[in-house]
Every structure is written in structure tokens, then in C-alpha cells.
Short mmCIF file of C-alpha atoms and ligand atoms in Angstrom, two decimals:
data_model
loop_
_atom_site.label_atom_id
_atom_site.label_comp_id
_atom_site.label_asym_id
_atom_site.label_seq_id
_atom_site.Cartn_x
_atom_site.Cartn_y
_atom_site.Cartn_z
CA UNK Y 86 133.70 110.21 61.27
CA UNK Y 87 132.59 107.32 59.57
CA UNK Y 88 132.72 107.51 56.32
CA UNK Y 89 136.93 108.31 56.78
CA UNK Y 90 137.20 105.35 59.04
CA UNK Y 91 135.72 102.93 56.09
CA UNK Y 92 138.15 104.63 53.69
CA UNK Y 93 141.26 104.34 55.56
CA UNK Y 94 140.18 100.71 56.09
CA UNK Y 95 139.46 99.94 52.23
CA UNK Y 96 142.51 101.93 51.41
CA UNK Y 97 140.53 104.31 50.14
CA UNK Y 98 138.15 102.34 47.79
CA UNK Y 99 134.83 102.33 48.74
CA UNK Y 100 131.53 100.41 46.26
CA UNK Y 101 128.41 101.28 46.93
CA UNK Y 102 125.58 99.78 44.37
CA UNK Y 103 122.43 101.21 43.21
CA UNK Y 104 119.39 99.20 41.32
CA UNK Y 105 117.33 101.69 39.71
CA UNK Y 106 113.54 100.94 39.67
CA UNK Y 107 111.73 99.06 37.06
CA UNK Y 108 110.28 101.48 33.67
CA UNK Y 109 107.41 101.53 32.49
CA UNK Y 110 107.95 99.33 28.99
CA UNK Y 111 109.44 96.60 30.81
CA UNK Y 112 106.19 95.32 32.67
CA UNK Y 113 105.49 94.30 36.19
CA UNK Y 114 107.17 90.93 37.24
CA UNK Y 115 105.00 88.41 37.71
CA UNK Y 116 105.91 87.55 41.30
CA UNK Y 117 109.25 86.20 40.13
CA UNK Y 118 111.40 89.02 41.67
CA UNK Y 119 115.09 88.61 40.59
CA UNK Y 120 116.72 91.01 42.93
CA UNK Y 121 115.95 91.63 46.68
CA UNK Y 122 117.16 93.53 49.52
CA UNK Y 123 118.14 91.54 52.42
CA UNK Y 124 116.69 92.94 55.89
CA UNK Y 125 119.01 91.45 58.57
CA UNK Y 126 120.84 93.69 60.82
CA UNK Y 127 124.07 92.77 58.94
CA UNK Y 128 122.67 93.39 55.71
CA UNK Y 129 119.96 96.13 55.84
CA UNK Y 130 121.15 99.32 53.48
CA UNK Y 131 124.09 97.33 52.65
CA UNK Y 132 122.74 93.83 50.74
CA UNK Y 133 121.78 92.82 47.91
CA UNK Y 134 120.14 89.24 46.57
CA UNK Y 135 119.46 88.55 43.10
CA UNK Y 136 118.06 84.98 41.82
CA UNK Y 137 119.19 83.36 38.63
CA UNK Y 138 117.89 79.88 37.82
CA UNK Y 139 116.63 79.58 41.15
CA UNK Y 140 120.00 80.15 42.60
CA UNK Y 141 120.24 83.31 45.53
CA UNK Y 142 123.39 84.82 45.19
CA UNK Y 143 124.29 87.49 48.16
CA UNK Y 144 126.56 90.46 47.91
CA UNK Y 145 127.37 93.32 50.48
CA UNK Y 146 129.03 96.60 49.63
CA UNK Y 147 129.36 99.60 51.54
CA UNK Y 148 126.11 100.97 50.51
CA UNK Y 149 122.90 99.75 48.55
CA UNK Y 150 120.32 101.98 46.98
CA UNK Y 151 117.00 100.61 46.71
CA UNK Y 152 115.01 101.39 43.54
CA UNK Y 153 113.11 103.88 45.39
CA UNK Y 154 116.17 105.59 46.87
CA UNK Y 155 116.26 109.52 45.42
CA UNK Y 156 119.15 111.56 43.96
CA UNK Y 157 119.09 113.65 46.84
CA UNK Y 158 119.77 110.06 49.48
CA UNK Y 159 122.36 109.27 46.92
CA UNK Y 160 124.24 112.36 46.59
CA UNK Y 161 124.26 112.67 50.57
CA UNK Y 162 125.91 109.62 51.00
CA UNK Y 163 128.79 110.95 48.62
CA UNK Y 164 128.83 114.13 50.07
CA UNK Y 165 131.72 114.38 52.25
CA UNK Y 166 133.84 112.57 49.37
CA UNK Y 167 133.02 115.69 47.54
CA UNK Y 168 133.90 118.09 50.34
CA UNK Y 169 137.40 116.27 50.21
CA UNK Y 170 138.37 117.49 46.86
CA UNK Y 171 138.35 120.74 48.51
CA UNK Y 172 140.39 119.79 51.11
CA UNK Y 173 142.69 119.01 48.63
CA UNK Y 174 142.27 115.21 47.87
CA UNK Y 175 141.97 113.50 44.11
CA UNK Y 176 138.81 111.98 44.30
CA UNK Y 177 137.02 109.60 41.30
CA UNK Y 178 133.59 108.83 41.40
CA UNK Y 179 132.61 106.22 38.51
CA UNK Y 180 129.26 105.10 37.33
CA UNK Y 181 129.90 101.43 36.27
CA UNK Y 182 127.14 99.06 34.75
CA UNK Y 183 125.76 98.19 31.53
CA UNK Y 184 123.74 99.91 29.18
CA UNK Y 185 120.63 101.35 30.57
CA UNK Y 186 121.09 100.33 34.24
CA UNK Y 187 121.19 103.54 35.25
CA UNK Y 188 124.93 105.55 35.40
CA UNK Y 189 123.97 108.77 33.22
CA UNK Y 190 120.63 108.94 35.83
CA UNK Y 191 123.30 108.96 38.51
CA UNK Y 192 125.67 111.10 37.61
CA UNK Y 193 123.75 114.13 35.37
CA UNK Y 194 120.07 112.89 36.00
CA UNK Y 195 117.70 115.55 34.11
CA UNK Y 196 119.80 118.50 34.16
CA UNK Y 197 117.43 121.34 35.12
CA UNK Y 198 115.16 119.62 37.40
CA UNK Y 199 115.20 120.10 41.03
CA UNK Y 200 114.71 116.61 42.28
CA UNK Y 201 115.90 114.59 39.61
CA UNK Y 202 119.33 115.80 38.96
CA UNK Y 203 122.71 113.78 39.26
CA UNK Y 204 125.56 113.45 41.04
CA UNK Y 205 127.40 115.78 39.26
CA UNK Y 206 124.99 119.15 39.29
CA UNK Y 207 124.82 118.41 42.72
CA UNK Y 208 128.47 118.34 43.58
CA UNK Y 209 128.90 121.32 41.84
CA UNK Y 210 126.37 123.32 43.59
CA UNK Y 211 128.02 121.59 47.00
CA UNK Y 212 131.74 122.38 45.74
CA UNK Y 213 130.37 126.30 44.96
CA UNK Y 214 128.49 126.67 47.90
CA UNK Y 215 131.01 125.84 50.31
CA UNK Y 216 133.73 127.73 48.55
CA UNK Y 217 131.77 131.00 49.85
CA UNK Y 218 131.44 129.81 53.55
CA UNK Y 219 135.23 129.40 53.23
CA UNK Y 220 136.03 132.64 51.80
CA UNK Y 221 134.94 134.11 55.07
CA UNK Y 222 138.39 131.88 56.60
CA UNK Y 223 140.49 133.05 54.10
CA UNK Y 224 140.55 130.73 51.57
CA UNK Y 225 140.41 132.06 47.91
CA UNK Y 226 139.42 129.18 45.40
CA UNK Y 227 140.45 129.18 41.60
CA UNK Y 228 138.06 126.22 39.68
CA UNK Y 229 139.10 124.68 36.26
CA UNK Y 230 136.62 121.96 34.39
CA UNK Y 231 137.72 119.88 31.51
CA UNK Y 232 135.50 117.24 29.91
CA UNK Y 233 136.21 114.76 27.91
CA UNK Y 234 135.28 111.37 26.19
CA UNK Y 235 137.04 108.21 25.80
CA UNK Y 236 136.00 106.61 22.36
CA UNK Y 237 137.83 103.85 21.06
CA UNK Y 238 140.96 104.27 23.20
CA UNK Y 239 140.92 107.91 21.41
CA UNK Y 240 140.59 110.92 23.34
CA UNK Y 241 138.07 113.73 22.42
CA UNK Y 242 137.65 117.46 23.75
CA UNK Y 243 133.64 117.79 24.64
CA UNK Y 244 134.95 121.61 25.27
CA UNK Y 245 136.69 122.16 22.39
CA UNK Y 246 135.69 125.37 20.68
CA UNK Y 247 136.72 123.91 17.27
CA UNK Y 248 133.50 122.28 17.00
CA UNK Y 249 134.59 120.27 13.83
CA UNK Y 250 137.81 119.12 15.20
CA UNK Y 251 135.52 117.98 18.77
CA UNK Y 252 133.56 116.28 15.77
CA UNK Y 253 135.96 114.07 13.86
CA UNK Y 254 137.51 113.09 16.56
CA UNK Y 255 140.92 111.04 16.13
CA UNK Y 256 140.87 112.15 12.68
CA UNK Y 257 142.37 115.84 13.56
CA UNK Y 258 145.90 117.01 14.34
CA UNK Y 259 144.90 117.34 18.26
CA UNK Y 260 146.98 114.56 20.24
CA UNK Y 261 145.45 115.42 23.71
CA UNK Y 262 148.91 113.61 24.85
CA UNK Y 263 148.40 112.69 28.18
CA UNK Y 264 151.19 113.76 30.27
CA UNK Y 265 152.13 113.99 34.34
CA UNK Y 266 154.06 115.77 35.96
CA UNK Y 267 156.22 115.64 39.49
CA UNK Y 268 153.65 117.47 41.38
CA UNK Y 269 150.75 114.95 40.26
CA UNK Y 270 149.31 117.67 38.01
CA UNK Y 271 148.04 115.84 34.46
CA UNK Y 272 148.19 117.88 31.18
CA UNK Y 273 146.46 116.51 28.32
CA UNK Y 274 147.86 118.66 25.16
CA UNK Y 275 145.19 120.40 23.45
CA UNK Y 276 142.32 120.15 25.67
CA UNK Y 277 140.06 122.60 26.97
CA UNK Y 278 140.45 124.05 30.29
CA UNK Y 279 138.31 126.19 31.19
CA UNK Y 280 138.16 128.60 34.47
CA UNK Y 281 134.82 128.82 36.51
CA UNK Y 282 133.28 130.90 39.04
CA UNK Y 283 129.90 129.84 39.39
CA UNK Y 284 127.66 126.10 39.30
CA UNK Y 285 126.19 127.73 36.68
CA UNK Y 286 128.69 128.49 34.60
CA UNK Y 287 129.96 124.57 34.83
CA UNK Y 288 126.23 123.36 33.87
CA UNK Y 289 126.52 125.96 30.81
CA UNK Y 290 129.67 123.50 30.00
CA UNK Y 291 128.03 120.34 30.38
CA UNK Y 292 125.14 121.36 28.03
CA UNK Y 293 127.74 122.20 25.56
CA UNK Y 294 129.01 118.77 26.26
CA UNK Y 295 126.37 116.91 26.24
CA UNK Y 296 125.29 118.42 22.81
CA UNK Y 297 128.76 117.83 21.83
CA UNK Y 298 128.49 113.90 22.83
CA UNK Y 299 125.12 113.72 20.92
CA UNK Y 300 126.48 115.47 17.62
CA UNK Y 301 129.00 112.58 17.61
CA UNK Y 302 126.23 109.80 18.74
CA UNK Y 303 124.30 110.42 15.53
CA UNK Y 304 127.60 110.40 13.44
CA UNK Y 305 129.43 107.89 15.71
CA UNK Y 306 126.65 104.99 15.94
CA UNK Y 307 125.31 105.44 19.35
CA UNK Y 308 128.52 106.35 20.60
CA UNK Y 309 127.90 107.51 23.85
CA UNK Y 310 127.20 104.32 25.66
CA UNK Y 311 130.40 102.74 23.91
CA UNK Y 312 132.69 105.43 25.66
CA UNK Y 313 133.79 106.71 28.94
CA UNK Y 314 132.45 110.63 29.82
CA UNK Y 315 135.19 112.28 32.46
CA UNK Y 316 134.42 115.15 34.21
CA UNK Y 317 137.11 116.93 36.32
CA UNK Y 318 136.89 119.87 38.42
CA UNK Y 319 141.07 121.32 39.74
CA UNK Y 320 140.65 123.09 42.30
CA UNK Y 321 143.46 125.28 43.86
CA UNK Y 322 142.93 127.05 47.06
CA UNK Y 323 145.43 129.51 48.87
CA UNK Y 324 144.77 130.50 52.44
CA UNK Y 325 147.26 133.77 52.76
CA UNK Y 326 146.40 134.08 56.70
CA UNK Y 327 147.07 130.57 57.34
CA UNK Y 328 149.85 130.23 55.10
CA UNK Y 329 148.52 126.77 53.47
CA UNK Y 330 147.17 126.04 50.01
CA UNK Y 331 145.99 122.82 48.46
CA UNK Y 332 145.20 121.51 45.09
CA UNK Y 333 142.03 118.79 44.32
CA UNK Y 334 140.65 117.20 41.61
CA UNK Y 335 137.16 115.87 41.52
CA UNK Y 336 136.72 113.40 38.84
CA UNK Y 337 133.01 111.85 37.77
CA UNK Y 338 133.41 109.52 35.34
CA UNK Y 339 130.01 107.75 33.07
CA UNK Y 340 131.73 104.35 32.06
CA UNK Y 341 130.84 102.80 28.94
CA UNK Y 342 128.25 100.26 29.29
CA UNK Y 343 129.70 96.80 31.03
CA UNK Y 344 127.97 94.48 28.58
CA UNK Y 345 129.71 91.55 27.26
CA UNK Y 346 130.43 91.06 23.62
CA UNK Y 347 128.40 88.19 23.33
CA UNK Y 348 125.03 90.05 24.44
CA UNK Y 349 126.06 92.66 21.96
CA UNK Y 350 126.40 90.57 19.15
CA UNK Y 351 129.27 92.14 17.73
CA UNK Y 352 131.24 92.11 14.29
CA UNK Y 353 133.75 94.17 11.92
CA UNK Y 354 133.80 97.61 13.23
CA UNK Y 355 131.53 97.03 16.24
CA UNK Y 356 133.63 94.12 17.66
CA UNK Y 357 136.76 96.33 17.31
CA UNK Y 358 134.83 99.10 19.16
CA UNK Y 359 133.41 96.43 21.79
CA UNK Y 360 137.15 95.32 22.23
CA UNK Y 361 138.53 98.97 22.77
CA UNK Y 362 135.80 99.65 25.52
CA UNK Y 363 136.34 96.23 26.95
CA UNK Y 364 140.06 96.99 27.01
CA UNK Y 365 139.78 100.01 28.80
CA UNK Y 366 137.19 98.91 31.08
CA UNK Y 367 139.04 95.82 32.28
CA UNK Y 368 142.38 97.84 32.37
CA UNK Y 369 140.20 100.14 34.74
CA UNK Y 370 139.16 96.73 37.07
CA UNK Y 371 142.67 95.63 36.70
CA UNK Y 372 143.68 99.04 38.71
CA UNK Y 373 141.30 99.04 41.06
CA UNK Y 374 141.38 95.18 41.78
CA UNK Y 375 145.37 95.88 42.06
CA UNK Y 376 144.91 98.97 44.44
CA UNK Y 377 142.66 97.67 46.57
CA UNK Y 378 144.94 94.12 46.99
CA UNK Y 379 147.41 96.76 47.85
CA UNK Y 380 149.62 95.26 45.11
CA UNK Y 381 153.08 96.82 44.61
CA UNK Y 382 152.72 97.13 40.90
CA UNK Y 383 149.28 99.18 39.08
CA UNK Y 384 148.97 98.71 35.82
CA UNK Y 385 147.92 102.32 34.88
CA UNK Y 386 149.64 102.09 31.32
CA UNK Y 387 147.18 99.80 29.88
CA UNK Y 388 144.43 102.08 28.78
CA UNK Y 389 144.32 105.72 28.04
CA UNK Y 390 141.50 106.24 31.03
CA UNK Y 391 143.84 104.31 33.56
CA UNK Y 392 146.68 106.31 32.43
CA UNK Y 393 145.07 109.53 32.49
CA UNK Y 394 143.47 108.94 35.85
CA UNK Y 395 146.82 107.75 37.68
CA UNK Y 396 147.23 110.42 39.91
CA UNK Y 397 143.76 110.42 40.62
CA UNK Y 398 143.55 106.93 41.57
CA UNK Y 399 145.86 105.38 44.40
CA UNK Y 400 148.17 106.33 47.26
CA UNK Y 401 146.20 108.92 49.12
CA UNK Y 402 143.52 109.70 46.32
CA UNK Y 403 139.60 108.54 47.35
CA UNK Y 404 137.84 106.16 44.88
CA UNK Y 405 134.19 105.30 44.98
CA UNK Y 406 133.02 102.95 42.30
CA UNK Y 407 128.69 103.07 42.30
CA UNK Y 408 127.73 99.75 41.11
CA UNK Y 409 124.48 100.52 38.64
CA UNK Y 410 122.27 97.70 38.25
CA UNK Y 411 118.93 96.76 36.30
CA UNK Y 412 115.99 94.86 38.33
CA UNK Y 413 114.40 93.93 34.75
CA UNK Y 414 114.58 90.11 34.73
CA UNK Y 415 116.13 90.17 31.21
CA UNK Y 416 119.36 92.09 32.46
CA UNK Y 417 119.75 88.97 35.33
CA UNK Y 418 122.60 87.83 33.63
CA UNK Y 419 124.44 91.36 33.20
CA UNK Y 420 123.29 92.26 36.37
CA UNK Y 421 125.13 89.33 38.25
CA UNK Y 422 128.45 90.12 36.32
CA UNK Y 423 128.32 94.15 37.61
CA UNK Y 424 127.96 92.61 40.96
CA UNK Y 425 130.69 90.14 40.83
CA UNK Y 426 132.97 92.89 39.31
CA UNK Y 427 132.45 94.83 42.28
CA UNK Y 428 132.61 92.62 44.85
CA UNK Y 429 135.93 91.76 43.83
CA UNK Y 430 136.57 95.35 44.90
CA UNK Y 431 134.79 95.50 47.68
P1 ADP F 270 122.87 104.15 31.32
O1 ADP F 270 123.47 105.51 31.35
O2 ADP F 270 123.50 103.22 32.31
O3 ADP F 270 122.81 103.54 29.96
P2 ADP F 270 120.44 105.57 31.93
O4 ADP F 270 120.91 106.43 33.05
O5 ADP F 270 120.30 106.20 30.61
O6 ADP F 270 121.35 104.27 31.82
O7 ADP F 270 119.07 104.91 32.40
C1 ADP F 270 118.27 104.11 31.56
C2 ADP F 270 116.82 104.52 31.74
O8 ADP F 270 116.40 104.29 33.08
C3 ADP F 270 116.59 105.98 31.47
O9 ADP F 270 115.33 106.11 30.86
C4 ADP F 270 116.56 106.60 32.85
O10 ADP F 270 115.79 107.77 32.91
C5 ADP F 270 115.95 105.49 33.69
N1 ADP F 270 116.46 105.51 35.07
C6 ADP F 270 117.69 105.14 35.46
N2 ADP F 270 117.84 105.23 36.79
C7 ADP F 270 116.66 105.67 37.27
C8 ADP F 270 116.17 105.98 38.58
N3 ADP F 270 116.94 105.83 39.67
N4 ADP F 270 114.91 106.39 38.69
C9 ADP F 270 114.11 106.53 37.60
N5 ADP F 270 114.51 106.26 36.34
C10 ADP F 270 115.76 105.84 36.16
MG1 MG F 271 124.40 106.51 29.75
#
């Protein structure tokens, strides 16, 4: 197929960006349109142009999504990366951009609603779904979620059922010390694991996440666009008849927003925060930039989301990075540094 052929090719890192369409509040463009979607054979579902000062600079990647472009054309294209967590791959899908270009839309959308929902509902449902079709060959699946954020280079448990400790944070006795072990299995100490049976059981668990992330936004200054949200399914499946099992992991990962300190305008606490994220966001690019240069030496130690990650990202583990970019002529200058970033992947 291919979609494989691409991955073996990229050595298994594939980009694929996605410009979400302008709102409401921030006005039509007055004929000045900043990004554009080349139509060339080359370049049709697969370019991207955006004009700053009057300069066009191109980009390809393996994929670009058009403003228009649903979440069911999205998740279709990602589809079969899914399916190969059940196959028993380690697959990480991220959501990379700044703030309010788009990544929670991508991966959660509006949980509940049929057309509009993200990556991650969808997978789910997928992941579920074709675990019954392959019960009838013999294959028995056992599913595990754990979610998590990143804050500050500090771990905390979005499934914790100690909801003060999931509140304070670094401030409680939990470590979550990340550890891996010879198999490629990663144990974080402390954190919730938590078995599931159904897609509906898992969005139960992101609700309780999600009102777990915004008990800490109101305490923690806004915090979830300042951290990283990871999501990961384990799935182990035994086949007794064919005498093979496998293990996967499925990892969908919101990124803190990509914004540069200077556009954040930064100081005292903020600046440390805006450092932390920036630390483990470029530790993240540093990775990836090193995987997909093949380099001998990954610098996975750098940050606690690189480090956690590790056996999720590399040797024969599938990584897609979607690129999420604003069209609003204000974001121009953000939107030219997401692209940059990944086309340096690409
Ligand atoms: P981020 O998570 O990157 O900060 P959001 O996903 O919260 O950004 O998106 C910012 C705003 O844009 C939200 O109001 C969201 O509903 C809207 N939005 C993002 N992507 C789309 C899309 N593809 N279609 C319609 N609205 C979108
Ligand atoms: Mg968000």
C-alpha cells in the first residue's frame, strides 16, 4: 500500500499539515490572502504557500488539509496508522502549532458530536470496532489508557482518582518516575492505568480528563495551552490458534502551543514556564529532526516527554507529526515558523 511505502521511505516519520479555516471574530481578509494552496500536479493535496512581506514561501509535506477539509477526511488519512497499533506497532500522533491554530480541534474536536469530533474519539471507535471483527480470527484484545499532562517539565495524572493530588500537581508525594524496561514496556510510578472494554468507556476517561485539565487551568493560569496532553492506548493481543501475540501503543499527543517567547511577552514565573515548554518542545524537534537524519545518537533524555515517549518514537515505531496552522494574517509570522519546523522533518 501506499501509505507503508512513504513510511518505510521517511523511516517512519511522516508530516502532514492542516490550516484550519478562518473564525468568525477575526474578519474576512481583504483580498490579501496570506496562505494558499498550490494546484500543480506536484503540489495539489500536498502544498502549501503562505506570503509574508510580499515574499511566497512554498512548502510540501506528505499531506495538506485545506481549511475546508472535515474531521472525517482527516481521520481517514490517519487511519491505517491507527490500525497499526493493533498490529502491534508504537505509533505517536502529535498535534504541533501554536496557540489557537487548531491541535485540540484535531485531536478531541467537540466530544459528543457526530461530525465534529477529533482524532482521538475517532481512533477509538476504529481501534474498538475492529477489535470485534478480529475476535472472530482468534484474537482476544486487553486495552489499557493512561492520560497525562506535561506541565512545567512535571508530570501530572489526568486519571488520578486522588483528585487533590491530580490538582497540586508537583507539589504531592507522586513521582510518576518514568521508567523502561527490556521489552520496551514504559512504567510511570503512580499513574493511572486503567483497563477498557468499550470507546465509551475511554470517552468517559477523557471527560474526566478534560475536567481534570480545566480544574488546573483556572488554578494553573491557563495552563492547558502551556503543556503537553498524552494519550496512550496498550494494547495486548493473544491469538491462541495462531500461536502469535503482539503488544501496541497508540499515543496522541496535544503539544503545548509553539509560540515564541517574544510573542508571549513573558516574565518571572511565565518566562520560566515559557522556557520549560520551549525546552521540551525543542527537545521533542531535536528527536525527531535526529530520527529522521537517521542519526546514530537521539537525544531522548532531554525532556521528560522525549524520555517518556522513547520507545514510542524510533526504530520500528510510526510517527506522524500534523502541522496545525492559522490562515488569520496576524498569526503570519507563527505560522511560517510551524512550517519551517516541519519541513525540517519532512
Ligand atoms: P489550539 O488547541 O491549537 O490552541 P483550538 O483547537 O482550540 O486551538 O482551536 C482554536 C479555535 O479554532 C477554536 O475555537 C476551534 O473551535 C477553532 N477551530 C480550530 N480548527 C478548526 C476547524 N478545522 N474547523 C472549525 N473550527 C476550528
Ligand atoms: Mg488546545
Amino acid at each position: 500500500k501506499l501509505h507503508n511505502t512513504i513510511l518505510e521511505l521517511k523511516g517512519n516519520i511522516r508530516v502532514f499539515c492542516r490550516v484550519r479555516p478562518l473564525l468568525l471574530d477575526e474578519g474576512v481578509e481583504n483580498g490579501t490572502k496570506t496562505i494558499s494552496f498550490p494546484t500543480t500536479t506536484e503540489a495539489l493535496g500536498r502544498g502549501i504557500e503562505v506570503v509574508q512581506q510580499g515574499q511566497t514561501h512554498p512548502f510540501m509535506f506528505d499531506k495538506v488539509f485545506m481549511p475546508q477539509a472535515s474531521q472525517e477526511e482527516v481521520f481517514e488519512e490517519i487511519s491505517q496508522l491507527v490500525q497499526s497499533a493493533l498490529d502491534g506497532y508504537k505509533v505517536c500522533i502529535f498535534a504541533y502549532g501554536q496557540t489557537g491554530s487548531g491541535k485540540t480541534h484535531t485531536m478531541m474536536g467537540t466530544p459528543g458530536s457526530y461530525d465534529d469530533k477529533g482524532l482521538i474519539p475517532r481512533s477509538l471507535e476504529q481501534i474498538f470496532e475492529a477489535r470485534e471483527r478480529l475476535k472472530e480470527q482468534g484474537w482476544k484484545y486487553e486495552m489499557q489508557v493512561s492520560m497525562l499532562e506535561i506541565y512545567n517539565e512535571t508530570i501530572r495524572d489526568l486519571l488520578s482518582s486522588n483528585k487533590s493530588s491530580a490538582i497540586e500537581g508537583s507539589g504531592n508525594k507522586q513521582q510518576y518516575t518514568i521508567k523502561h524496561d527490556s521489552n520496551g514496556n514504559t512504567h510511570v510510578s503512580d499513574l493511572a492505568i486503567v483497563d477498557v472494554r468499550s470507546s465509551k468507556e475511554v470517552s468517559f476517561l477523557l471527560n474526566r480528563a478534560a475536567q481534570s485539565r480545566s480544574v488546573g487551568k483556572t488554578q494553573m493560569n491557563e495552563q492547558s495551552s502551556r503543556s503537553h496532553f498524552v494519550f496512550t492506548l496498550r494494547i495486548s493481543g493473544v491469538n491462541e490458534v495462531l500461536e502469535q501475540q503482539v503488544q501496541g501503543v497508540l499515543n496522541l499527543i496535544d503539544l503545548a502551543g509553539s509560540e515564541r517567547l517574544s510573542k508571549s511577552g513573558s516574565t518571572g514565573d511565565r518566562l520560566r514556564e515559557t522556557q520549560a515548554i520551549n525546552k521540551s518542545l525543542s527537545s521533542l524537534t531535536d528527536v525527531i529532526f535526529a530520527l529522521a537524519k537517521k542519526e546514530e545518537h537521539i537525544p531522548y533524555r532531554n525532556s521528560k516527554l522525549t524520555y517518556l515517549l522513547q520507545p514510542c518514537l524510533g526504530g520500528d515505531s510510526k510517527t506522524l507529526m500534523v502541522v496545525n496552522v492559522s490562515p488569520a494574517p496576524s498569526s503570519v509570522n507563527e505560522s511560517l515558523c510551524s512550517l519551517r519546523f516541519a519541513a525540517r522533518v519532512n
